[in-house]
XYZ file of C-alpha atoms in Angstrom:
674
model
C 0.000 0.000 0.000
C 2.799 2.396 0.917
C 4.609 1.564 -2.332
C 1.475 2.339 -4.348
C 1.043 5.613 -2.449
C 4.656 6.605 -3.141
C 4.193 5.818 -6.834
C 0.929 7.797 -7.014
C 2.616 10.903 -5.650
C 5.857 10.255 -7.544
C 7.223 11.749 -10.758
C 6.031 8.991 -13.095
C 2.355 8.602 -12.143
C 1.136 11.449 -14.412
C 2.981 10.405 -17.605
C 2.026 6.753 -17.054
C -1.686 7.563 -16.602
C -1.621 9.870 -19.631
C 0.084 7.181 -21.651
C -2.552 4.605 -20.685
C -5.341 6.983 -21.763
C -3.620 7.604 -25.112
C -3.237 3.865 -25.734
C -6.903 3.314 -24.806
C -7.871 6.042 -27.273
C -5.995 4.318 -30.089
C -7.575 0.990 -29.109
C -11.101 2.389 -29.007
C -10.598 4.177 -32.346
C -9.523 0.917 -33.948
C -12.383 -1.093 -32.431
C -15.292 1.370 -32.635
C -14.266 3.636 -35.490
C -16.786 6.508 -35.706
C -19.284 5.033 -33.266
C -20.626 7.270 -30.473
C -19.878 10.444 -32.423
C -21.171 13.653 -30.877
C -20.967 17.170 -32.288
C -21.126 19.710 -29.488
C -20.055 23.213 -28.599
C -20.741 26.819 -29.648
C -21.543 27.433 -33.284
C -18.248 29.317 -33.876
C -16.305 26.325 -32.628
C -18.312 23.909 -34.801
C -17.878 26.189 -37.802
C -14.111 26.357 -37.107
C -14.009 22.589 -37.020
C -15.911 22.325 -40.290
C -13.470 24.756 -41.874
C -10.494 22.758 -40.589
C -11.779 19.215 -40.831
C -14.905 19.337 -42.971
C -17.116 17.780 -40.285
C -17.176 20.127 -37.311
C -15.706 19.241 -33.911
C -16.704 15.618 -33.594
C -16.272 14.017 -30.181
C -15.805 10.279 -30.346
C -14.985 8.168 -27.332
C -11.434 8.045 -28.664
C -11.270 11.846 -28.755
C -12.654 12.074 -25.232
C -9.908 9.740 -24.025
C -7.292 11.887 -25.809
C -8.743 14.997 -24.170
C -8.649 13.247 -20.779
C -4.981 12.380 -21.384
C -4.213 16.024 -22.207
C -5.975 17.184 -19.042
C -4.189 14.618 -16.828
C -0.752 15.435 -18.253
C -1.378 19.158 -18.657
C -2.936 20.040 -15.311
C 0.359 20.416 -13.412
C 1.908 22.184 -16.396
C -0.898 24.768 -16.420
C -0.683 25.228 -12.632
C 3.090 25.815 -12.844
C 2.570 28.283 -15.703
C -0.018 30.226 -13.675
C 2.209 30.358 -10.595
C 5.115 31.618 -12.705
C 2.895 34.328 -14.203
C 1.930 35.434 -10.696
C 5.629 36.162 -10.113
C 5.827 37.971 -13.494
C 7.865 35.189 -15.088
C 7.059 33.665 -18.489
C 8.034 30.008 -18.122
C 8.393 27.095 -20.521
C 5.220 25.655 -18.973
C 3.298 28.667 -20.328
C 4.405 27.890 -23.899
C 3.220 24.292 -23.573
C -0.051 25.330 -21.897
C -0.939 27.821 -24.659
C -0.039 25.293 -27.361
C -2.160 22.605 -25.677
C -5.203 24.833 -25.225
C -4.872 25.970 -28.825
C -4.680 22.382 -30.069
C -7.864 21.525 -28.159
C -9.659 24.586 -29.528
C -8.953 23.533 -33.120
C -9.943 19.946 -32.352
C -6.421 18.485 -32.552
C -6.811 16.282 -29.472
C -3.993 13.880 -30.367
C -1.482 16.739 -30.597
C -2.665 18.161 -27.259
C -2.347 14.789 -25.542
C 1.012 13.972 -27.144
C 2.555 17.347 -26.315
C 1.527 17.320 -22.651
C 2.367 13.638 -22.139
C 5.827 14.015 -23.673
C 6.460 17.152 -21.626
C 5.446 15.281 -18.455
C 7.834 12.478 -19.394
C 10.582 15.087 -19.788
C 9.875 16.501 -16.331
C 10.003 13.010 -14.822
C 13.294 12.294 -16.585
C 14.788 15.555 -15.339
C 13.711 14.827 -11.752
C 15.058 11.282 -11.929
C 18.339 12.506 -13.379
C 18.844 15.169 -10.740
C 18.214 12.525 -8.082
C 20.763 10.288 -9.781
C 23.360 13.017 -10.119
C 22.856 13.830 -6.439
C 23.613 10.204 -5.603
C 26.948 11.152 -4.064
C 25.116 13.332 -1.558
C 22.667 10.507 -0.850
C 25.615 8.168 -0.288
C 27.148 10.622 2.181
C 23.875 10.869 4.078
C 23.584 7.069 4.062
C 26.977 6.586 5.737
C 26.019 8.807 8.667
C 25.928 6.500 11.729
C 22.637 5.980 13.543
C 23.897 4.649 16.873
C 26.944 4.735 19.116
C 28.321 2.748 22.045
C 29.665 5.002 24.802
C 31.368 4.324 28.105
C 29.239 5.649 30.976
C 30.084 4.765 34.556
C 32.305 1.983 33.250
C 29.490 0.368 31.250
C 28.972 0.153 27.493
C 25.715 1.953 26.646
C 24.193 2.037 23.157
C 22.587 5.382 22.308
C 21.667 7.385 19.195
C 24.718 8.926 17.533
C 23.204 12.400 17.948
C 23.114 11.916 21.734
C 26.873 11.482 22.180
C 28.326 14.304 24.256
C 31.640 16.070 23.693
C 34.409 14.469 25.737
C 32.733 11.059 26.026
C 34.645 7.906 25.090
C 33.054 5.955 22.246
C 33.659 2.267 21.556
C 34.180 1.293 17.902
C 34.213 -2.431 17.176
C 35.172 -4.290 14.019
C 32.663 -3.542 11.249
C 31.024 -0.621 13.070
C 30.739 2.963 11.840
C 32.629 5.613 13.751
C 29.838 7.843 15.177
C 31.918 10.939 16.020
C 35.027 12.868 15.115
C 37.626 12.124 17.726
C 41.044 10.991 18.865
C 41.917 7.385 19.639
C 42.798 7.002 23.311
C 43.182 3.201 23.337
C 43.401 0.360 20.838
C 44.555 -0.091 17.259
C 42.747 -0.960 14.057
C 42.195 -0.317 10.370
C 39.621 2.298 9.337
C 38.011 2.683 5.908
C 37.951 6.460 5.271
C 36.511 6.331 1.724
C 33.457 8.389 2.720
C 35.711 11.275 3.794
C 38.905 11.129 1.718
C 37.777 9.024 -1.253
C 40.528 6.435 -0.588
C 39.110 2.921 -0.416
C 42.130 1.210 1.207
C 41.770 1.143 5.039
C 44.230 3.241 7.049
C 45.991 1.838 10.107
C 45.092 3.788 13.247
C 46.600 3.827 16.706
C 46.620 5.959 19.877
C 46.540 9.756 19.228
C 45.411 9.289 15.623
C 42.288 11.122 14.453
C 39.149 9.386 13.162
C 36.035 10.809 11.519
C 32.307 10.163 11.773
C 30.974 7.975 8.973
C 34.192 6.003 8.500
C 34.094 2.248 9.115
C 36.296 0.025 11.277
C 37.710 -2.874 9.262
C 39.513 -4.537 12.134
C 40.563 -3.910 15.709
C 38.948 -2.394 18.788
C 39.087 1.371 19.278
C 38.252 3.714 22.118
C 37.669 7.213 20.728
C 37.481 10.478 22.677
C 34.706 12.527 21.039
C 35.926 15.937 19.837
C 33.178 16.553 17.265
C 29.562 15.382 17.491
C 26.346 15.906 15.519
C 26.551 18.844 13.131
C 30.140 19.563 14.222
C 31.558 16.447 12.549
C 33.570 16.503 9.344
C 30.931 14.357 7.619
C 28.144 16.795 8.527
C 30.194 19.702 7.185
C 30.868 17.814 3.943
C 27.157 17.059 3.466
C 26.295 20.716 4.102
C 28.993 21.912 1.683
C 27.908 19.511 -1.101
C 24.253 20.543 -0.689
C 25.182 24.205 -1.077
C 27.642 23.554 -3.904
C 25.179 21.569 -6.013
C 22.632 24.380 -5.764
C 25.150 27.142 -6.514
C 25.039 28.465 -10.075
C 27.946 28.743 -12.473
C 28.417 31.947 -14.475
C 27.288 30.120 -17.618
C 24.135 28.913 -15.883
C 23.364 32.437 -14.675
C 23.755 33.647 -18.267
C 21.429 30.902 -19.557
C 18.852 31.896 -16.932
C 18.993 35.529 -18.072
C 18.859 34.401 -21.694
C 15.728 32.284 -21.112
C 13.940 35.286 -19.547
C 14.105 37.022 -22.930
C 14.069 33.914 -25.120
C 10.715 32.529 -23.967
C 8.716 35.747 -24.661
C 10.548 36.008 -27.997
C 9.248 32.545 -28.975
C 5.697 33.631 -28.118
C 6.041 36.779 -30.257
C 7.484 34.720 -33.132
C 4.569 32.261 -32.948
C 2.031 35.102 -32.877
C 3.602 36.913 -35.858
C 3.890 33.671 -37.850
C 0.251 32.832 -37.147
C -0.975 36.305 -38.173
C 1.110 36.436 -41.346
C 0.274 32.936 -42.546
C -3.180 32.526 -41.031
C -1.996 29.070 -39.953
C -2.919 28.474 -36.309
C -1.268 25.037 -36.304
C 2.045 26.586 -37.415
C 1.880 29.115 -34.564
C 1.118 26.430 -31.987
C 3.895 24.189 -33.330
C 6.378 27.047 -33.006
C 5.394 27.414 -29.343
C 6.084 23.736 -28.715
C 9.397 23.329 -30.533
C 10.680 26.666 -29.204
C 10.691 25.361 -25.601
C 14.267 25.786 -24.268
C 13.947 22.801 -21.903
C 17.187 21.118 -22.944
C 19.009 24.467 -22.716
C 17.712 25.182 -19.214
C 18.704 21.775 -17.821
C 21.997 21.498 -19.746
C 24.096 23.388 -17.156
C 22.651 22.377 -13.751
C 22.642 18.659 -14.557
C 26.339 18.830 -15.493
C 27.246 20.878 -12.402
C 25.412 18.574 -10.020
C 27.009 15.514 -11.633
C 30.502 17.030 -11.573
C 30.332 18.233 -7.971
C 28.721 14.980 -6.842
C 31.380 12.927 -8.558
C 34.197 14.986 -7.033
C 32.661 14.700 -3.539
C 32.603 10.921 -3.926
C 36.356 11.078 -4.563
C 37.114 13.244 -1.534
C 37.231 16.572 -3.402
C 34.887 19.328 -2.230
C 34.263 22.125 -4.750
C 32.475 25.146 -3.331
C 29.992 25.606 -6.187
C 29.349 25.873 -9.905
C 31.240 29.149 -10.267
C 34.381 27.637 -8.711
C 34.018 24.485 -10.793
C 33.923 26.623 -13.933
C 36.895 28.729 -12.802
C 38.894 25.579 -11.952
C 38.553 24.466 -15.569
C 40.488 27.601 -16.598
C 43.423 27.101 -14.208
C 46.675 27.621 -16.110
C 49.071 28.179 -13.205
C 49.303 26.441 -9.834
C 51.267 27.940 -6.947
C 52.213 25.540 -4.152
C 53.777 26.003 -0.761
C 56.781 23.761 -0.106
C 56.343 22.580 3.464
C 53.480 20.148 3.879
C 52.572 20.261 0.199
C 55.583 19.191 -1.843
C 57.195 17.776 1.301
C 55.837 15.497 4.000
C 55.470 18.341 6.485
C 57.350 16.356 9.149
C 60.867 17.859 9.232
C 63.641 15.983 11.020
C 67.002 17.059 12.365
C 69.639 15.535 10.070
C 72.950 17.306 10.737
C 74.861 18.923 13.591
C 78.093 20.602 12.526
C 80.301 21.690 15.443
C 82.406 24.814 14.821
C 83.647 25.446 18.382
C 86.506 23.110 19.413
C 85.470 23.371 23.057
C 81.997 21.916 22.427
C 80.541 18.670 21.128
C 77.364 17.932 19.097
C 75.203 17.536 22.190
C 76.284 20.909 23.524
C 75.405 22.637 20.232
C 72.046 20.822 20.203
C 71.403 21.840 23.819
C 71.923 25.550 23.072
C 69.731 25.362 19.952
C 66.924 23.560 21.811
C 67.061 26.004 24.719
C 66.649 28.917 22.293
C 63.874 27.229 20.284
C 61.865 26.253 23.375
C 59.973 29.529 23.126
C 59.535 29.507 19.344
C 56.341 28.678 17.457
C 58.206 27.994 14.197
C 57.600 24.514 12.665
C 61.345 23.850 12.501
C 61.623 24.182 16.281
C 59.818 20.865 16.819
C 62.460 18.523 15.275
C 65.195 20.298 17.269
C 63.295 19.889 20.544
C 62.357 16.274 19.749
C 65.969 15.342 19.018
C 67.172 17.139 22.164
C 64.701 15.104 24.202
C 65.927 11.876 22.603
C 69.520 12.853 23.392
C 68.655 13.800 27.006
C 69.610 17.468 26.545
C 66.091 18.928 26.395
C 65.652 22.338 28.079
C 63.974 22.274 31.491
C 62.314 25.654 31.207
C 61.624 28.356 28.659
C 63.854 31.212 27.532
C 63.592 34.481 29.373
C 62.891 36.385 26.180
C 62.332 35.309 22.558
C 62.451 37.773 19.656
C 61.459 36.479 16.213
C 63.287 38.195 13.340
C 61.066 37.672 10.253
C 62.903 35.960 7.422
C 66.069 35.521 9.484
C 65.497 33.495 12.675
C 65.105 34.089 16.407
C 67.064 35.673 19.259
C 66.576 34.158 22.727
C 67.745 34.957 26.251
C 68.937 31.679 27.811
C 70.263 31.943 31.378
C 71.364 35.508 30.742
C 73.166 34.701 27.483
C 72.058 35.748 24.010
C 71.495 32.836 21.651
C 70.855 33.328 17.934
C 69.367 30.606 15.695
C 68.972 31.586 12.052
C 70.745 32.467 8.823
C 73.803 34.526 7.874
C 71.865 37.827 7.599
C 70.825 37.352 11.249
C 74.514 37.285 12.253
C 75.166 40.435 10.231
C 72.210 42.224 11.836
C 73.644 41.568 15.312
C 77.252 42.267 14.301
C 78.580 38.743 14.854
C 81.635 37.895 12.754
C 81.459 34.664 10.778
C 85.078 33.688 11.416
C 84.395 29.933 11.474
C 82.871 29.422 8.045
C 79.283 28.916 9.158
C 77.876 30.554 5.992
C 79.783 28.072 3.803
C 78.547 25.138 5.890
C 75.000 26.460 5.709
C 75.267 26.798 1.927
C 76.554 23.223 1.656
C 73.583 21.886 3.647
C 71.140 23.960 1.624
C 72.548 22.524 -1.587
C 71.582 19.080 -0.289
C 67.971 20.166 0.232
C 68.288 20.753 3.954
C 67.341 23.888 5.854
C 70.439 25.165 7.696
C 70.368 27.142 10.948
C 73.452 28.814 12.349
C 73.808 28.769 16.155
C 75.601 31.629 17.890
C 76.028 32.210 21.638
C 76.793 35.785 22.642
C 79.368 36.962 20.079
C 80.598 33.553 18.897
C 79.316 31.059 16.301
C 79.302 27.538 17.768
C 77.764 25.407 15.007
C 75.266 24.767 12.248
C 72.343 22.374 12.327
C 70.452 21.020 9.349
C 66.769 20.104 9.182
C 65.250 18.232 6.232
C 61.683 17.590 5.180
C 61.363 14.625 2.839
C 59.948 15.295 -0.620
C 56.670 13.448 -1.189
C 56.980 10.459 -3.474
C 54.105 11.635 -5.650
C 55.224 15.290 -5.948
C 56.769 14.671 -9.371
C 53.686 12.795 -10.582
C 51.467 15.645 -9.393
C 53.416 18.181 -11.454
C 53.376 15.922 -14.523
C 49.626 15.319 -14.249
C 48.922 19.019 -13.799
C 50.750 19.609 -17.072
C 48.720 16.815 -18.691
C 45.539 18.515 -17.409
C 46.447 21.735 -19.219
C 48.277 23.649 -16.471
C 51.195 25.432 -18.137
C 53.116 26.553 -15.048
C 53.597 25.024 -11.574
C 55.311 27.445 -9.202
C 56.799 26.917 -5.743
C 56.364 29.720 -3.211
C 58.403 29.207 -0.050
C 60.008 31.126 2.745
C 62.970 28.733 2.682
C 66.340 29.567 1.111
C 66.966 29.424 -2.628
C 69.325 26.452 -2.395
C 66.839 24.354 -0.404
C 63.986 25.368 -2.683
C 66.009 24.520 -5.792
C 66.840 21.066 -4.430
C 63.147 20.365 -3.745
C 62.208 21.866 -7.114
C 64.640 19.611 -8.986
C 63.283 16.544 -7.216
C 59.657 17.365 -8.034
C 59.957 18.918 -11.505
C 58.654 22.365 -10.509
C 58.678 24.890 -13.380
C 59.466 28.044 -11.397
C 60.803 28.690 -7.901
C 60.310 31.735 -5.663
C 62.225 31.392 -2.382
C 62.943 33.415 0.778
C 59.416 34.858 0.624
C 57.462 36.578 3.363
C 53.634 36.144 3.351
C 53.187 39.436 1.494
C 55.782 38.312 -1.072
C 53.695 35.216 -1.815
C 50.709 37.472 -2.438
C 52.800 39.533 -4.878
C 53.938 36.361 -6.665
C 50.328 35.203 -7.163
C 49.299 38.657 -8.359
C 52.236 38.606 -10.783
C 51.023 35.340 -12.307
C 47.571 36.873 -12.708
C 49.051 39.912 -14.461
C 50.689 37.497 -16.906
C 47.182 36.338 -17.823
C 47.073 33.135 -15.763
C 44.109 31.789 -13.839
C 45.882 30.857 -10.597
C 45.198 28.160 -8.029
C 47.074 28.474 -4.723
C 47.700 25.453 -2.510
C 48.695 26.292 1.058
C 48.068 25.757 4.748
C 45.757 28.759 5.154
C 47.820 30.437 7.910
C 50.936 32.223 6.622
C 49.637 31.606 3.094
C 46.293 33.314 3.791
C 46.995 36.509 1.758
C 48.075 34.479 -1.291
C 45.113 32.105 -0.928
C 42.720 35.049 -0.840
C 44.313 36.660 -3.907
C 44.378 33.501 -6.050
C 41.444 32.732 -8.348
C 41.047 29.365 -6.595
C 42.242 28.618 -3.058
C 42.966 24.940 -2.387
C 43.208 23.338 1.062
C 44.949 19.955 1.295
C 44.252 17.393 3.994
C 41.114 19.311 5.015
C 39.478 16.381 6.840
C 38.875 17.464 10.409
C 39.423 21.148 9.658
C 36.144 23.063 9.802
C 37.827 26.266 8.618
C 39.355 24.618 5.548
C 36.108 22.872 4.551
C 34.052 26.056 4.856
C 36.455 28.641 3.429
C 38.503 26.920 0.714
C 37.226 27.084 -2.869
C 38.429 23.493 -3.245
C 39.032 21.284 -0.201
C 41.008 18.078 -0.760
C 39.873 15.926 2.146
C 42.799 13.497 1.979
C 46.499 14.309 2.159
C 46.985 13.138 -1.432
C 48.772 15.387 -3.925
C 47.268 13.584 -6.918
C 43.812 14.832 -5.899
C 44.832 18.269 -7.194
C 45.288 17.301 -10.877
C 42.229 15.052 -10.495
C 40.163 18.073 -9.425
C 41.449 20.199 -12.318
C 40.834 17.398 -14.836
C 37.301 16.783 -13.561
C 36.486 20.501 -13.718
C 37.676 20.689 -17.323
C 35.614 17.633 -18.307
C 32.519 19.059 -16.601
C 32.830 22.352 -18.467
C 33.302 20.470 -21.744
C 30.057 18.600 -21.050
C 28.302 21.901 -20.279
C 29.419 23.352 -23.629
C 28.401 20.192 -25.489
C 24.968 20.331 -23.879
C 24.455 23.962 -24.892
C 25.374 23.138 -28.513
C 23.008 20.132 -28.538
C 20.125 22.194 -27.106
C 20.544 25.173 -29.447
C 21.157 23.019 -32.521
C 17.970 21.061 -31.838
C 15.859 24.251 -31.648
C 17.404 25.710 -34.832
C 16.895 22.480 -36.809
C 13.291 22.178 -35.622
C 12.542 25.804 -36.520
C 13.849 25.267 -40.050
C 11.842 22.035 -40.343
C 8.634 23.720 -39.115
C 8.820 26.509 -41.711
C 9.609 23.860 -44.329
C 6.339 22.178 -43.342
C 7.807 18.866 -42.169
C 7.185 18.873 -38.395
C 3.938 18.498 -36.427
C 3.379 19.583 -32.817
C 3.727 16.055 -31.459
C 6.815 15.296 -33.580
C 8.388 18.575 -32.490
C 7.794 17.790 -28.824
C 9.176 14.265 -29.318
C 12.400 15.629 -30.810
C 12.524 18.293 -28.086
C 12.249 15.718 -25.303
C 14.754 13.566 -27.149
C 17.262 16.436 -26.931
C 16.565 16.692 -23.195
C 17.341 12.989 -22.859
C 20.580 13.356 -24.858
C 21.676 16.271 -22.641
C 20.926 14.219 -19.528
C 22.807 11.146 -20.751
C 25.773 13.308 -21.733
C 25.978 14.747 -18.208
C 25.603 11.286 -16.679
C 28.930 10.315 -18.264
C 30.590 12.336 -15.529
C 29.289 9.816 -12.993
C 30.211 6.711 -14.979
C 33.780 7.549 -15.924
C 36.674 6.017 -14.009
C 38.669 8.069 -11.556
C 41.182 10.525 -12.954
C 44.027 9.616 -10.718
C 45.627 6.233 -10.548
C 45.774 4.596 -7.120
C 48.559 5.882 -4.966
C 50.627 4.052 -2.444
C 48.738 3.655 0.785
C 51.670 2.960 3.023
C 54.706 5.179 3.418
C 58.133 3.584 3.149
C 60.009 3.389 6.409
C 62.748 6.008 6.638
C 65.822 6.072 8.809
C 67.260 9.430 9.794
C 70.923 9.755 10.628
C 72.190 12.779 12.529
C 75.590 13.659 11.114
C 77.896 15.344 13.589
C 81.190 16.917 12.565
C 83.751 19.089 14.256
C 85.788 22.011 12.999
C 88.596 19.641 11.982
C 86.233 17.420 9.953
C 83.403 19.412 8.472
C 82.345 17.048 5.678
C 78.732 15.933 6.028
C 77.420 12.554 5.005
C 74.050 12.115 3.376
C 71.305 11.204 5.766
């Protein structure tokens, strides 16, 4: 009963009922012929019928069934046309309604029934297609967990996922969905994160790792501390973003909407003029039918919804149709070095001792003591290594002064400690009488970031920190070129030598090094002045000015970051470089489909107009071809959902790396490769 009720109120009930009535009409006509004929109506109508058909308006049972089919299929069309008129908008439904009423008035019941039934079929197809193209959104909603097991008073309690409170510990067993965003506090296991990042291979998780709502445990037993529940989860934000993005209009769609506002009245005027000049009412009504821009109106939104839905399924969130269209024009990509081209996990690789009275641990101790009060990312590997070597500082420096682009100056137990580059020494008048600049240049040439350590007025050593280049950095650059991007540029605050080493390893086209945040903005603006459409990939903090200036701002590894998901034009949920060329390639294919659809829609209308004036198209045939063009446009857009993924699978496990700290003294300053 419920299934029948759903069908009755569904998209296909009207065209099916109209179709049954049309088939019954044909059957009755064949069986009864002219039986039960009835001539009715005002004299002017009968006279008009006699003029057109030679026998007046004759109602047979077959004609009554055709009229019933036209009423069934045309009722909603007429209602929609009236509502649009109330808002001072001339819709496609109005064209069909006028044509149908006109066909009935001249006794052409078959044309009236055929036109309305075919138009109803087109509406049903459009609705079904939009539901299909929104399938990615439906899949995201489907993966949302319904229940959760939480620890309360030492007991496992099953509750609705929406009832989990922040700070509660949630139990996730093998095969269960993770109900919250959170951090693992106990246990290990493999988690399938395909619903968030688009990667189907499960990721190994252990204590302190982050997990997301909607992902699925594929083995192990996890205890998760809830840090995001309900609408605050990454999954909820993704669903919200995709909903908004699929409804957002591209510039081309906005143009088509404006075009249709003028086009539809123009078709009505054309039909009226043609009817008055020729005295052929059927010609005028046929022009109304074949002039419907249905395929043109649906050509853009169906492609946008399919493209954005497809990208969301692959872990790529695009903010809306406008950004999808702009992404297809990207000709230059600017990338930050740290965390984008490199792993973002720098390690201390070298300690070069330049003071004969000290050893490597002493140099490391001074550097760690100075960096203890620094927020710079390169401070962490120094402090971690100092802790491993049992020389970690016990407190914090008395005073820490960052020197932008040069390093830091710290007060450690009443002594001034400098950690930075050669210009920092010059600024504080410290003589480089031990060759620290040469050592720093040597390290930089090997792709390491050098930092000179000076205590008071004396240089004591140089340390080197390296961030490993991602294995797929070179493939990303190559695939961006394959996708039509002509220039890939590195923007980094690191030294030229380090940047050049990373650039050589990854195949970067152009390198801009030693940049401050405002310099990165200038570099992006410079690319735009050269005529490029620029995408900027960065971390959203020190790269914020450049991200705001770029035509498209891209956030990588956005899973778990509410700010990145909401503010980036494109958010790559996984930490996968190859998602970037995949996003660009998908955007270009979507725009190609949009253009193809526009050509198909316009070509169909032009061909039909020529055929009508040549006298070879009836109302019903015109509507059939029109709805056929709608179907072609729909199927063309659906290709975006069927195609395989743009990027080939990437390695899911990172190779184990061993880091060697090279220590040298003033008498032996050669450094081995780590």
